[in-house]
XYZ file of C-alpha atoms in Angstrom:
592
model
C 81.145 84.016 170.927
C 79.325 84.287 167.596
C 77.296 81.487 166.039
C 79.912 81.074 163.283
C 82.751 80.658 165.785
C 80.792 78.132 167.847
C 79.856 76.128 164.758
C 83.449 76.077 163.504
C 84.706 74.869 166.895
C 82.152 72.032 166.763
C 83.361 71.093 163.252
C 86.981 71.092 164.444
C 86.155 68.770 167.346
C 84.176 66.503 165.017
C 87.084 66.454 162.565
C 89.528 65.396 165.289
C 87.144 62.608 166.393
C 86.669 61.355 162.817
C 90.388 61.417 162.114
C 91.025 59.519 165.343
C 88.416 56.814 164.682
C 89.442 56.394 161.026
C 86.239 54.625 160.077
C 86.525 56.509 156.795
C 89.638 57.187 154.681
C 91.413 60.403 155.687
C 90.912 61.968 152.257
C 87.149 61.342 152.436
C 87.035 62.946 155.901
C 89.046 65.940 154.705
C 86.804 66.452 151.659
C 83.702 66.176 153.867
C 85.074 68.805 156.250
C 85.787 71.214 153.406
C 82.304 70.764 151.929
C 80.742 71.272 155.378
C 82.576 74.582 155.703
C 81.224 75.677 152.323
C 77.616 74.484 152.834
C 77.360 76.075 156.298
C 78.586 79.395 154.933
C 81.651 79.433 157.186
C 83.930 79.851 154.171
C 83.235 80.977 150.592
C 83.803 78.244 148.015
C 86.494 80.199 146.178
C 88.538 80.491 149.381
C 87.971 76.843 150.288
C 89.225 75.613 146.915
C 92.106 78.096 146.901
C 94.092 75.706 149.080
C 94.669 73.412 146.105
C 96.504 76.222 144.343
C 98.503 77.272 147.386
C 102.261 77.399 147.790
C 102.076 74.388 150.114
C 100.432 72.158 147.510
C 102.846 73.266 144.792
C 105.796 72.657 147.103
C 104.751 69.150 148.184
C 103.806 68.124 144.639
C 107.172 69.306 143.345
C 109.131 67.661 146.139
C 107.446 64.327 145.434
C 108.394 64.649 141.763
C 112.007 65.495 142.630
C 112.139 62.566 145.038
C 110.817 60.237 142.341
C 113.632 61.473 140.088
C 116.210 60.634 142.761
C 114.733 57.122 143.024
C 114.579 56.679 139.253
C 118.257 57.575 138.834
C 119.382 55.219 141.611
C 120.575 57.921 144.018
C 118.396 56.861 146.945
C 119.362 53.211 146.510
C 123.055 54.087 146.607
C 122.589 56.380 149.600
C 120.671 53.619 151.372
C 123.573 51.214 150.909
C 125.960 53.729 152.445
C 123.689 54.372 155.419
C 123.276 50.642 155.896
C 127.053 50.262 156.048
C 127.187 52.954 158.729
C 124.414 51.327 160.761
C 125.723 47.773 160.509
C 123.444 45.263 162.229
C 122.475 47.567 165.104
C 118.812 48.669 164.812
C 119.268 51.494 167.346
C 122.200 52.837 165.354
C 120.059 52.694 162.208
C 117.285 54.636 163.945
C 119.807 57.193 165.196
C 121.200 57.671 161.680
C 117.724 57.943 160.140
C 116.990 60.774 162.592
C 120.331 62.568 162.978
C 121.316 63.107 159.345
C 117.902 64.469 158.275
C 117.768 66.661 161.399
C 121.136 68.232 160.574
C 120.022 68.836 156.997
C 116.688 70.292 158.140
C 118.491 72.922 160.186
C 119.303 74.637 156.896
C 116.579 73.549 154.434
C 112.867 72.801 154.508
C 111.859 69.881 156.712
C 109.296 68.917 154.069
C 112.018 68.688 151.434
C 114.226 66.621 153.720
C 111.413 64.233 154.601
C 110.483 63.798 150.941
C 114.091 63.009 150.051
C 114.640 60.504 152.865
C 111.278 58.682 152.760
C 112.062 56.290 149.864
C 115.551 55.811 151.246
C 114.157 54.900 154.672
C 111.653 52.495 153.120
C 114.538 50.719 151.413
C 116.466 50.503 154.679
C 113.398 49.103 156.440
C 112.990 46.402 153.817
C 116.641 45.382 153.929
C 116.816 45.253 157.717
C 113.420 43.509 158.037
C 112.155 46.463 160.093
C 108.573 47.637 160.019
C 108.635 50.984 158.144
C 106.346 52.591 160.715
C 109.169 52.309 163.261
C 111.444 54.491 161.121
C 109.263 56.898 159.148
C 107.648 58.764 162.052
C 111.029 59.318 163.764
C 112.325 60.585 160.413
C 109.532 63.155 160.029
C 109.703 64.206 163.693
C 113.479 64.673 163.487
C 113.154 67.054 160.544
C 110.483 69.080 162.386
C 112.547 69.161 165.594
C 115.326 71.025 163.769
C 112.945 73.848 162.792
C 114.198 76.155 165.567
C 117.929 75.502 165.231
C 118.522 78.302 162.700
C 116.511 81.191 161.324
C 116.337 79.612 157.848
C 115.350 76.159 159.110
C 111.678 77.016 158.797
C 109.661 79.490 156.773
C 107.727 80.128 159.997
C 110.861 81.607 161.574
C 111.257 83.937 158.613
C 107.612 85.027 158.884
C 108.056 85.729 162.595
C 111.252 87.634 161.867
C 109.486 89.821 159.284
C 106.668 90.583 161.717
C 108.902 91.612 164.611
C 110.766 93.950 162.263
C 107.389 95.478 161.396
C 106.989 96.323 165.087
C 110.365 98.079 165.142
C 112.247 95.277 166.881
C 115.736 94.102 165.949
C 115.577 91.172 163.488
C 116.589 87.711 164.630
C 120.101 86.565 163.836
C 120.800 83.459 161.768
C 121.862 81.466 164.849
C 120.083 83.473 167.550
C 117.533 80.716 168.193
C 120.200 77.978 168.266
C 120.608 78.320 172.036
C 117.075 76.973 172.447
C 116.545 75.160 169.147
C 119.555 72.851 169.512
C 118.587 71.579 173.003
C 115.033 71.017 171.732
C 116.341 68.973 168.801
C 118.647 66.932 171.038
C 115.954 66.254 173.641
C 113.481 65.315 170.914
C 115.854 62.904 169.185
C 116.793 61.280 172.512
C 113.090 60.924 173.356
C 112.370 59.190 170.052
C 115.370 56.895 170.486
C 114.430 55.857 174.016
C 110.659 56.204 174.465
C 109.011 57.479 171.301
C 109.866 54.588 169.005
C 108.489 52.147 171.600
C 105.110 53.905 171.444
C 104.871 53.481 167.677
C 102.890 50.331 166.819
C 103.766 48.088 163.901
C 101.506 49.450 161.227
C 100.782 48.357 157.676
C 102.363 45.040 156.724
C 105.516 43.841 158.355
C 108.381 43.250 155.958
C 109.377 39.961 157.437
C 107.419 36.837 156.665
C 104.857 38.497 154.439
C 104.201 37.801 150.790
C 102.822 41.217 150.118
C 105.040 43.565 152.079
C 104.763 46.890 150.265
C 103.683 45.116 147.077
C 106.802 42.948 147.053
C 106.872 39.150 147.303
C 109.833 37.011 148.332
C 110.957 34.925 145.371
C 113.430 32.117 144.890
C 115.761 32.617 141.943
C 119.001 31.203 140.529
C 122.011 33.354 139.757
C 125.303 32.441 138.067
C 128.794 33.759 138.810
C 129.972 34.842 135.371
C 133.501 34.613 133.888
C 135.710 37.460 135.066
C 133.342 38.294 137.908
C 134.875 40.316 140.777
C 133.175 37.830 143.130
C 135.398 34.942 142.021
C 137.632 33.945 144.922
C 135.628 35.952 147.468
C 133.741 34.351 150.320
C 129.977 34.637 150.538
C 130.433 37.124 153.345
C 132.803 39.239 151.243
C 130.419 39.116 148.255
C 127.968 41.327 150.193
C 125.010 39.768 148.419
C 123.067 39.937 151.648
C 124.082 43.484 152.517
C 123.902 45.126 149.088
C 121.040 43.205 147.477
C 119.274 41.810 150.557
C 119.523 38.270 149.149
C 119.664 35.108 151.234
C 121.787 32.334 149.683
C 120.051 28.995 150.293
C 122.236 26.651 148.272
C 125.391 26.779 146.138
C 125.595 24.390 143.161
C 129.062 23.735 141.705
C 129.125 21.587 138.617
C 126.185 19.357 137.777
C 125.653 17.444 141.009
C 127.733 19.106 143.715
C 125.675 20.961 146.320
C 127.537 23.117 148.862
C 126.326 24.480 152.181
C 126.290 28.325 151.911
C 128.636 29.065 154.797
C 130.046 32.556 155.242
C 133.615 31.385 154.465
C 132.669 29.503 151.268
C 134.675 30.947 148.359
C 132.849 31.471 145.095
C 134.107 30.131 141.791
C 133.314 30.839 138.159
C 130.122 29.105 137.050
C 128.736 28.631 140.570
C 124.953 28.634 140.604
C 123.402 30.187 143.691
C 119.841 29.554 144.782
C 118.804 32.797 146.461
C 115.738 34.228 148.145
C 114.839 37.904 148.076
C 112.119 40.462 147.490
C 110.953 40.843 143.922
C 112.653 44.178 143.309
C 115.903 42.924 144.807
C 115.828 39.877 142.525
C 115.398 42.139 139.512
C 118.344 44.305 140.607
C 120.616 41.324 139.952
C 120.412 42.402 136.323
C 122.404 45.529 137.244
C 125.024 43.801 139.416
C 128.359 43.309 137.680
C 129.701 39.757 137.601
C 126.463 37.904 138.314
C 123.320 37.291 136.290
C 119.974 35.586 136.610
C 120.300 32.079 135.248
C 117.209 32.678 133.141
C 118.848 35.702 131.494
C 122.071 33.818 130.795
C 120.184 31.055 128.993
C 117.850 33.400 127.189
C 118.887 32.243 123.716
C 115.450 31.878 122.141
C 114.873 34.920 119.879
C 111.171 34.740 120.725
C 112.009 35.785 124.274
C 114.117 38.774 123.300
C 111.627 40.846 121.329
C 110.887 44.452 122.145
C 107.284 43.691 123.178
C 108.273 41.723 126.262
C 106.688 42.025 129.685
C 107.446 41.014 133.236
C 104.462 39.591 135.139
C 103.551 37.754 138.313
C 101.229 34.767 137.898
C 99.653 32.324 140.343
C 98.910 28.641 139.708
C 95.184 28.009 140.219
C 93.537 24.756 141.439
C 92.910 21.951 138.905
C 95.742 23.102 136.675
C 97.343 20.261 134.663
C 100.714 21.720 135.669
C 100.244 20.890 139.363
C 102.795 18.358 140.579
C 105.042 18.755 137.535
C 108.389 20.530 137.211
C 109.415 23.271 134.810
C 111.918 20.827 133.326
C 109.430 18.047 132.568
C 107.001 20.607 131.254
C 109.579 22.065 128.869
C 108.121 25.338 130.107
C 110.351 27.644 128.066
C 109.792 25.741 124.827
C 106.078 25.167 125.493
C 105.127 28.758 126.296
C 108.021 30.784 124.925
C 108.441 32.301 128.409
C 111.136 32.304 131.066
C 110.610 31.815 134.822
C 112.834 34.157 136.846
C 111.654 33.142 140.304
C 109.164 31.152 142.359
C 107.303 32.238 145.491
C 105.708 29.560 147.670
C 104.152 31.601 150.491
C 107.626 32.637 151.613
C 108.783 29.025 152.139
C 112.379 28.115 151.354
C 113.035 25.684 148.515
C 116.444 24.028 148.338
C 116.203 22.447 144.881
C 116.851 23.888 141.445
C 113.867 25.807 140.168
C 113.676 23.597 137.095
C 113.399 20.518 139.354
C 110.837 21.972 141.777
C 107.365 20.436 141.529
C 104.722 23.143 141.154
C 101.894 23.402 143.655
C 98.549 25.172 143.676
C 99.100 28.731 144.873
C 102.698 28.953 143.648
C 103.530 32.397 142.288
C 105.953 32.725 139.385
C 107.863 35.756 138.162
C 107.796 35.383 134.385
C 109.170 37.389 131.462
C 108.514 37.044 127.763
C 106.330 38.286 124.873
C 102.970 39.675 125.904
C 101.085 37.461 123.451
C 102.639 34.345 124.991
C 101.781 35.518 128.507
C 98.083 35.714 127.605
C 98.127 31.999 126.727
C 98.870 31.088 130.363
C 95.181 31.468 131.258
C 94.428 28.299 129.291
C 96.394 26.206 131.814
C 94.916 27.832 134.925
C 97.635 30.387 135.513
C 96.133 33.658 136.715
C 98.069 36.837 135.996
C 98.350 38.825 139.240
C 99.742 41.902 137.545
C 102.414 43.387 135.358
C 105.678 44.337 137.044
C 106.943 47.737 135.978
C 110.681 47.316 136.295
C 113.106 49.741 134.779
C 116.787 49.838 135.511
C 117.977 52.999 137.255
C 119.081 55.653 134.797
C 122.399 56.121 136.567
C 123.797 58.302 133.772
C 121.287 60.959 134.810
C 122.056 60.591 138.542
C 124.534 63.538 138.706
C 122.011 65.724 136.887
C 119.133 64.806 139.231
C 121.337 65.315 142.284
C 122.579 68.638 140.951
C 119.038 69.856 140.301
C 117.926 68.875 143.809
C 120.947 70.627 145.335
C 120.247 73.728 143.232
C 116.658 73.810 144.496
C 117.831 73.706 148.101
C 120.498 76.338 147.461
C 118.097 78.738 145.749
C 115.728 78.434 148.696
C 118.374 78.606 151.437
C 119.906 81.776 149.952
C 116.368 83.223 149.587
C 116.999 83.901 145.903
C 113.480 82.593 145.284
C 110.883 81.033 147.566
C 110.913 77.284 148.129
C 107.760 76.620 146.037
C 109.267 78.544 143.097
C 112.598 76.745 143.474
C 110.832 73.386 143.596
C 108.761 74.199 140.493
C 111.970 75.115 138.636
C 113.464 71.814 139.783
C 110.478 69.872 138.427
C 110.929 71.513 135.038
C 114.641 70.668 135.242
C 114.167 66.923 135.854
C 111.565 66.735 133.097
C 113.620 68.627 130.526
C 116.794 66.635 131.268
C 114.787 63.380 131.152
C 115.790 62.244 134.609
C 112.177 61.140 134.826
C 109.191 61.450 132.516
C 105.996 63.219 133.628
C 104.009 59.962 133.412
C 106.523 58.154 135.621
C 106.534 61.007 138.136
C 102.749 61.315 138.319
C 102.452 57.599 139.136
C 104.609 58.182 142.220
C 102.593 61.116 143.565
C 100.690 60.502 146.800
C 97.449 62.102 145.617
C 95.732 61.251 148.895
C 98.210 63.484 150.747
C 97.619 66.281 148.232
C 93.851 66.084 148.778
C 94.138 66.056 152.575
C 96.497 69.045 152.639
C 94.367 71.082 150.231
C 91.204 70.414 152.231
C 92.753 71.119 155.638
C 94.146 74.428 154.401
C 90.480 75.384 154.048
C 90.075 74.761 157.794
C 92.857 77.246 158.514
C 91.283 79.813 156.223
C 87.941 79.338 157.972
C 89.552 80.078 161.343
C 90.785 83.377 159.940
C 87.589 84.184 158.009
C 85.265 83.637 160.987
C 87.594 85.275 163.497
C 87.887 82.051 165.507
C 91.666 82.295 165.912
C 91.471 85.890 167.113
C 88.674 84.982 169.508
C 90.753 82.186 171.051
C 93.754 84.487 171.401
C 91.672 87.138 173.170
C 90.326 84.486 175.536
C 93.899 83.533 176.411
C 94.726 87.139 177.249
C 91.566 87.500 179.341
C 92.178 84.282 181.291
C 95.760 85.226 182.145
C 94.994 88.761 183.325
C 96.013 89.279 186.895
C 98.752 86.651 186.753
C 101.897 88.065 188.341
C 104.217 85.474 186.808
C 104.737 86.256 183.085
C 105.645 82.586 182.476
C 101.935 81.738 182.672
C 101.178 84.205 179.906
C 104.100 82.859 177.865
C 102.785 79.333 178.432
C 99.301 80.344 177.339
C 100.527 81.802 174.041
C 102.710 78.752 173.404
C 99.760 76.430 173.983
C 97.450 78.493 171.770
C 99.976 78.568 168.926
C 100.662 74.853 169.276
C 96.931 74.033 169.178
C 96.256 76.274 166.185
C 99.181 74.895 164.217
C 97.612 71.422 164.186
C 94.734 72.228 161.757
C 96.361 75.349 160.301
C 99.674 75.930 158.598
C 102.546 76.859 160.921
C 102.892 80.252 159.297
C 99.186 81.054 159.601
C 99.154 80.130 163.294
C 102.162 82.374 163.977
C 100.697 85.269 161.964
C 97.426 85.116 163.918
C 98.880 84.854 167.431
C 102.072 86.922 167.230
C 100.502 90.415 166.855
C 98.270 89.811 169.888
C 101.223 88.477 171.905
C 103.466 91.417 171.032
C 100.744 93.975 171.846
C 100.030 92.222 175.150
C 103.747 92.171 176.067
C 104.161 95.868 175.276
C 101.094 96.800 177.348
C 102.449 94.837 180.316
C 105.995 96.177 179.939
C 107.417 92.763 179.003
C 109.996 91.885 176.364
C 108.115 91.155 173.079
C 111.144 89.268 171.744
C 110.613 86.604 174.414
C 107.073 85.992 173.182
C 108.138 86.079 169.526
C 110.676 83.284 169.977
C 108.247 81.215 172.062
C 105.531 81.511 169.410
C 107.997 80.520 166.655
C 108.792 77.371 168.647
C 105.130 76.647 169.367
C 104.216 77.021 165.685
C 106.701 74.254 164.832
C 105.221 71.750 167.313
C 103.206 69.888 164.691
C 103.551 66.454 166.247
C 100.079 65.690 167.616
C 98.328 65.307 164.252
C 99.593 64.083 160.873
C 98.504 67.317 159.156
C 102.016 68.783 159.040
C 103.278 68.386 155.421
C 106.326 66.388 156.563
C 104.039 63.997 158.478
C 101.598 63.661 155.590
C 104.415 62.484 153.339
C 105.099 59.498 155.614
C 101.486 58.940 156.728
C 100.561 56.591 153.876
C 103.858 54.678 153.488
C 103.985 54.109 157.253
C 100.410 52.815 157.409
C 99.786 55.062 160.423
C 96.554 55.886 162.186
C 95.669 59.376 163.413
C 95.906 58.247 167.035
C 99.553 57.206 166.572
C 100.591 60.842 166.278
C 98.552 61.795 169.325
C 100.181 59.039 171.351
C 103.785 59.741 170.345
C 103.579 63.481 169.713
C 101.816 64.558 172.919
C 104.657 63.650 175.272
C 107.188 65.055 172.804
C 105.295 68.362 172.776
C 105.346 68.474 176.580
C 109.119 67.928 176.586
C 109.632 70.702 174.028
C 107.512 73.047 176.129
C 109.541 72.275 179.266
C 112.812 72.989 177.463
C 111.431 76.166 175.885
C 109.837 77.592 179.040
C 113.113 77.060 180.886
C 115.486 78.453 178.246
C 113.572 81.159 176.359
C 113.203 83.520 179.388
C 116.836 82.735 180.248
C 118.258 83.945 176.922
C 115.556 86.570 176.273
C 114.649 87.877 179.766
C 111.206 89.326 180.413
């Protein structure tokens, strides 16, 4: 073992420890690792920084932009409603749907693309069902990775392996040749996540239920009016689907001036009914797009001062010693006094059963307010503190077919191997920009730059393993340790384990490229079937469950609020199960 190899192995161990402890942000750790590789001379700077211009970075950046376009045009919201209808009120059925549909899709397209597309959709489902997102996002990412061995085109790693075995004069893999093993692996993996895996995932981040700041959203109380000609007239509250479609809880129904009705499921709505509802901020704002109902504030927005083009939507909090404490919006003449309109009130998630205009304000109350920006600035004089501006834009549904068509075209171009996935994704990004499905500024705000930094830095680790010869050294040690073993399954196991270990810090393709030539040469020397080892290495290279460094896992790492150790805990047992299935079936279908 050379000094360079020993030093790199020490850095790898230190990196795993630092990622596990998470005393520092993951992007800071990743940057520190990359700089250590450069300063110790284990990797030239130009090769270390080359990761940020790699196909992987371009692909993930583009997929995040395309996903933002799907969100902006309302496609993910609509798809989430349909999935919610399929799941009903059964959380296990929801988890099964969140895993099964992406897994089927990932059998034919990139798992990274599938994860990127379903992440915002899954976050919406989590919010509506009051489920912690961490319980759904990891199963989503794992399901897409599990399908990597179902077909030849499910993973670029399979294609790389196929090209290499052709180079050695072997017959290329068929499109569905690996299905005999890949499908049982996917089924076993999904069943594991449904029964055991999801129980091992802790509630990370902020729980959706009972929190004022779940994912930057606060539960507000608002008043909505059933408008003339509304399709909701004559329907019961249950049939209105306000809870299912908009995730709103109806607290009180006001009919006429003084008639208050209990919001029972069989209560039929009438024209002019005023409903006091509670919901997350974004769900309250979506009322503006729902036909037949409107925010009461919008209906009564007759003052021209409130309708100017320079209007803003902000969240403010009532500070101590404000002269407004203990008074109502009605007695304050709030709209006339400030030229602003209150859309909703948040009182630490508490339910309020009175009209907003008749609710006495308290210190700490948070108001969702819209109106001219100049008027909003005046709130500071009465001890209102502006929490922040709410960027709310209605979905550009007219562009939805275009965005969906562009995304489908990207997947088709890649699946038919007309162009590589990174090129197809880059073309798709240009497409959504040119067709104005989303603007560059809007897209760049949605990019998870932390994930981009971590991926770029960790690609340097993989390059260092090649540059220093560490990967080749480890492979040779595997061959040496298994010499003299009469059962070829031990050798097959050793190469699977080596590939699986290398694929954690390295890209799947790089791990396969490093190990496969040694495995094929070893098999030929021992008179064994090299195809058996090729398939096993392709499966091992896709077992990226133990760390969050797989691109699909990095996409959900931040939104799920995960820790490094979560992947170790859930992914280790899953990897063992995949190995057991593979070691039993691979020699069966591809005998030694």
